Coordinates of C-alpha atoms and ligand atoms in Angstrom, one line a residue:
M1 CA 18.7 -44.1 -87.6
K2 CA 18.2 -47.7 -87.2
T3 CA 21.6 -48.1 -85.7
Y4 CA 20.9 -45.4 -83.3
L5 CA 17.6 -46.8 -82.3
A6 CA 19.4 -50.3 -81.8
L7 CA 21.8 -48.7 -79.4
I8 CA 19.1 -47.2 -77.5
A9 CA 17.2 -50.5 -77.3
T10 CA 20.3 -52.3 -76.1
A11 CA 21.0 -49.7 -73.6
L12 CA 17.3 -49.9 -72.3
T13 CA 17.4 -53.5 -72.3
L14 CA 20.7 -53.7 -70.4
S15 CA 19.6 -51.2 -67.8
A16 CA 16.2 -52.8 -67.3
C17 CA 17.6 -56.3 -66.8
G18 CA 20.4 -55.1 -64.7
G19 CA 22.9 -56.6 -67.0
S20 CA 22.6 -60.2 -65.5
E21 CA 21.3 -61.7 -68.7
S22 CA 22.2 -60.2 -72.0
A23 CA 21.1 -63.2 -74.2
P24 CA 17.4 -61.6 -75.1
A25 CA 18.9 -58.2 -76.0
S26 CA 18.8 -59.1 -79.8
N27 CA 15.3 -60.3 -79.8
T28 CA 14.1 -57.0 -78.3
Q29 CA 15.9 -54.4 -80.7
T30 CA 13.0 -54.3 -83.2
T31 CA 10.3 -53.5 -80.6
P32 CA 11.6 -50.0 -79.6
S33 CA 12.1 -48.9 -83.2
T34 CA 8.6 -49.9 -84.2
T35 CA 7.2 -48.1 -81.2
V36 CA 9.2 -44.9 -82.0
S37 CA 8.4 -44.7 -85.7
A38 CA 4.7 -45.6 -85.6
P39 CA 3.1 -42.5 -84.0
A40 CA 5.1 -40.1 -86.2
A41 CA 3.9 -41.9 -89.4
S42 CA 0.3 -41.9 -88.0
S43 CA 0.3 -38.3 -87.1
A44 CA 1.7 -36.9 -90.3
P45 CA -1.8 -36.6 -92.2
V46 CA -3.3 -35.0 -89.4
A47 CA -0.7 -32.3 -89.2
A48 CA -1.1 -31.5 -92.6
L49 CA -4.7 -30.0 -92.0
S50 CA -4.1 -26.9 -90.1
A51 CA -6.8 -24.5 -88.9
D52 CA -4.5 -21.6 -88.8
A53 CA -4.0 -21.3 -92.7
L54 CA -7.6 -21.5 -93.4
P55 CA -9.7 -18.5 -94.6
A56 CA -12.1 -17.2 -92.0
E57 CA -15.2 -18.4 -93.9
C58 CA -13.8 -21.8 -93.6
K59 CA -13.7 -22.2 -89.9
V60 CA -16.1 -21.6 -87.1
D61 CA -15.9 -21.5 -83.1
V62 CA -18.8 -23.2 -81.1
V63 CA -19.1 -22.5 -77.5
S64 CA -20.4 -24.9 -75.0
D65 CA -20.8 -24.4 -71.1
D66 CA -21.9 -26.1 -67.8
A67 CA -25.6 -25.7 -69.0
M68 CA -25.1 -28.6 -71.5
K69 CA -25.5 -26.6 -74.7
F70 CA -23.8 -25.4 -77.8
D71 CA -24.3 -21.7 -78.9
T72 CA -25.6 -22.8 -82.3
K73 CA -28.0 -25.3 -83.8
E74 CA -26.3 -25.1 -87.4
I75 CA -22.9 -25.1 -89.0
S76 CA -22.6 -23.8 -92.5
I77 CA -20.0 -24.9 -95.0
K78 CA -19.3 -23.2 -98.0
S79 CA -18.5 -25.2 -101.2
S80 CA -15.5 -22.8 -101.8
C81 CA -13.9 -24.4 -98.7
T82 CA -11.4 -27.3 -99.2
D83 CA -10.7 -27.9 -95.6
F84 CA -12.9 -26.7 -92.7
A85 CA -12.2 -26.2 -89.0
I86 CA -14.5 -26.3 -85.9
T87 CA -13.0 -25.1 -82.9
L88 CA -15.2 -26.2 -79.7
K89 CA -14.8 -24.0 -76.7
H90 CA -15.9 -25.0 -73.0
I91 CA -16.5 -21.9 -71.1
G92 CA -17.7 -23.7 -68.2
K93 CA -15.7 -24.9 -65.0
M94 CA -17.0 -28.3 -64.6
P95 CA -14.4 -31.2 -65.5
K96 CA -15.0 -33.4 -68.5
A97 CA -16.0 -36.4 -66.5
A98 CA -19.1 -34.4 -65.2
M99 CA -19.8 -32.0 -68.0
G100 CA -17.7 -33.1 -70.9
H101 CA -18.5 -31.9 -74.3
N102 CA -17.1 -32.8 -77.9
I103 CA -18.3 -32.2 -81.5
V104 CA -18.9 -35.3 -83.4
I105 CA -20.3 -35.2 -87.1
T106 CA -22.0 -38.1 -88.7
A107 CA -24.6 -38.7 -91.2
A108 CA -28.0 -38.1 -89.6
A109 CA -28.9 -41.6 -89.9
D110 CA -25.9 -42.8 -87.9
K111 CA -26.3 -40.4 -85.0
A112 CA -28.3 -42.6 -82.6
A113 CA -26.1 -45.5 -83.1
V114 CA -22.7 -43.6 -82.8
V115 CA -24.1 -42.2 -79.4
A116 CA -25.3 -45.7 -78.3
D117 CA -21.9 -47.2 -79.0
G118 CA -20.3 -44.1 -77.4
V119 CA -21.8 -44.8 -74.2
E120 CA -20.4 -48.2 -74.2
A121 CA -16.9 -46.8 -75.1
K122 CA -16.9 -44.8 -72.0
L123 CA -14.9 -41.8 -70.9
D124 CA -11.5 -43.2 -71.6
N125 CA -12.5 -43.2 -75.2
D126 CA -14.0 -39.7 -75.3
Y127 CA -17.4 -41.7 -75.3
L128 CA -16.8 -42.7 -79.0
K129 CA -16.2 -46.3 -80.4
P130 CA -12.5 -46.4 -81.3
N131 CA -11.9 -46.1 -85.1
D132 CA -15.6 -45.9 -85.7
S133 CA -15.9 -45.3 -89.4
R134 CA -19.2 -43.6 -89.2
V135 CA -17.6 -40.7 -87.5
I136 CA -16.5 -38.1 -90.1
A137 CA -14.9 -35.8 -87.6
A138 CA -14.7 -35.3 -84.0
T139 CA -13.0 -33.1 -81.6
K140 CA -11.5 -34.4 -78.3
L141 CA -13.9 -34.6 -75.3
I142 CA -13.0 -31.5 -73.2
G143 CA -13.9 -30.0 -69.8
G144 CA -14.4 -26.5 -68.5
G145 CA -11.8 -24.0 -69.6
E146 CA -10.5 -26.1 -72.4
S147 CA -10.8 -26.1 -76.3
D148 CA -10.1 -28.4 -79.2
T149 CA -10.1 -28.0 -83.1
V150 CA -10.9 -30.6 -85.6
V151 CA -10.0 -30.1 -89.4
F152 CA -11.6 -32.0 -92.0
K153 CA -12.2 -32.2 -95.7
A154 CA -15.3 -30.1 -96.3
D155 CA -16.5 -32.1 -99.2
K156 CA -17.1 -35.1 -97.0
L157 CA -20.2 -33.1 -96.0
K158 CA -21.3 -32.2 -99.4
N159 CA -23.8 -34.9 -100.3
G160 CA -26.2 -36.0 -97.7
E161 CA -27.9 -35.0 -94.4
F162 CA -25.2 -34.6 -91.5
E163 CA -25.5 -33.6 -88.0
F164 CA -23.0 -32.5 -85.2
F165 CA -23.6 -33.6 -81.5
C166 CA -21.9 -34.2 -78.2
S167 CA -21.6 -37.8 -77.6
F168 CA -21.2 -37.6 -73.7
P169 CA -24.0 -39.6 -72.4
G170 CA -27.3 -37.9 -72.2
H171 CA -26.2 -34.8 -74.1
S172 CA -26.8 -35.4 -77.6
S173 CA -30.6 -34.7 -77.7
I174 CA -29.9 -31.1 -76.6
M175 CA -26.3 -30.5 -77.7
S176 CA -27.0 -31.1 -81.4
G177 CA -27.4 -29.3 -84.8
K178 CA -27.4 -29.6 -88.4
I179 CA -24.6 -29.1 -91.1
K180 CA -25.7 -26.9 -93.8
W181 CA -23.9 -27.0 -97.0
L182 CA -23.9 -23.7 -99.1
D183 CA -23.2 -24.0 -102.7
Ligands
CO1 CO1 -21.6 -32.5 -73.8

């Protein structure tokens, strides 16, 4: 595998440089192999959690629209669920830059600060601070006609008070609800 990547790296380097200078080729060989392997390694844990395999009681659909609302104010999670999936659907027509929605779950106490930092993070980051450790789960930010699913370990929400909300600027006061844990 490494030899194969090294050959690709050499080929890319040669074509990029037009063959006029071959000396830097040895220095650039490690860069492409790192770039290729990193996404595969980091996406593996995400792929392990699939919504399709979950029992019906361990997943829920939440519908949103161009009127800036979710169709529920509460998401219940049963203690029998190991993994839990939330699928957000946007049945409106507006693009995400104008009427974007996501579902973000945090401790109730963290909500305001996560929303404030999300505004600073802007649309390019789905209105969430990158790698925000306060975010327990979050879908992508989506626009009309789109949907996205997030799967997470249910017991992360077992102890404490948790809320779900949309982090699009100005939406979280209305697009918000509570997580209810059912023993
Ligand atoms: Co929204």
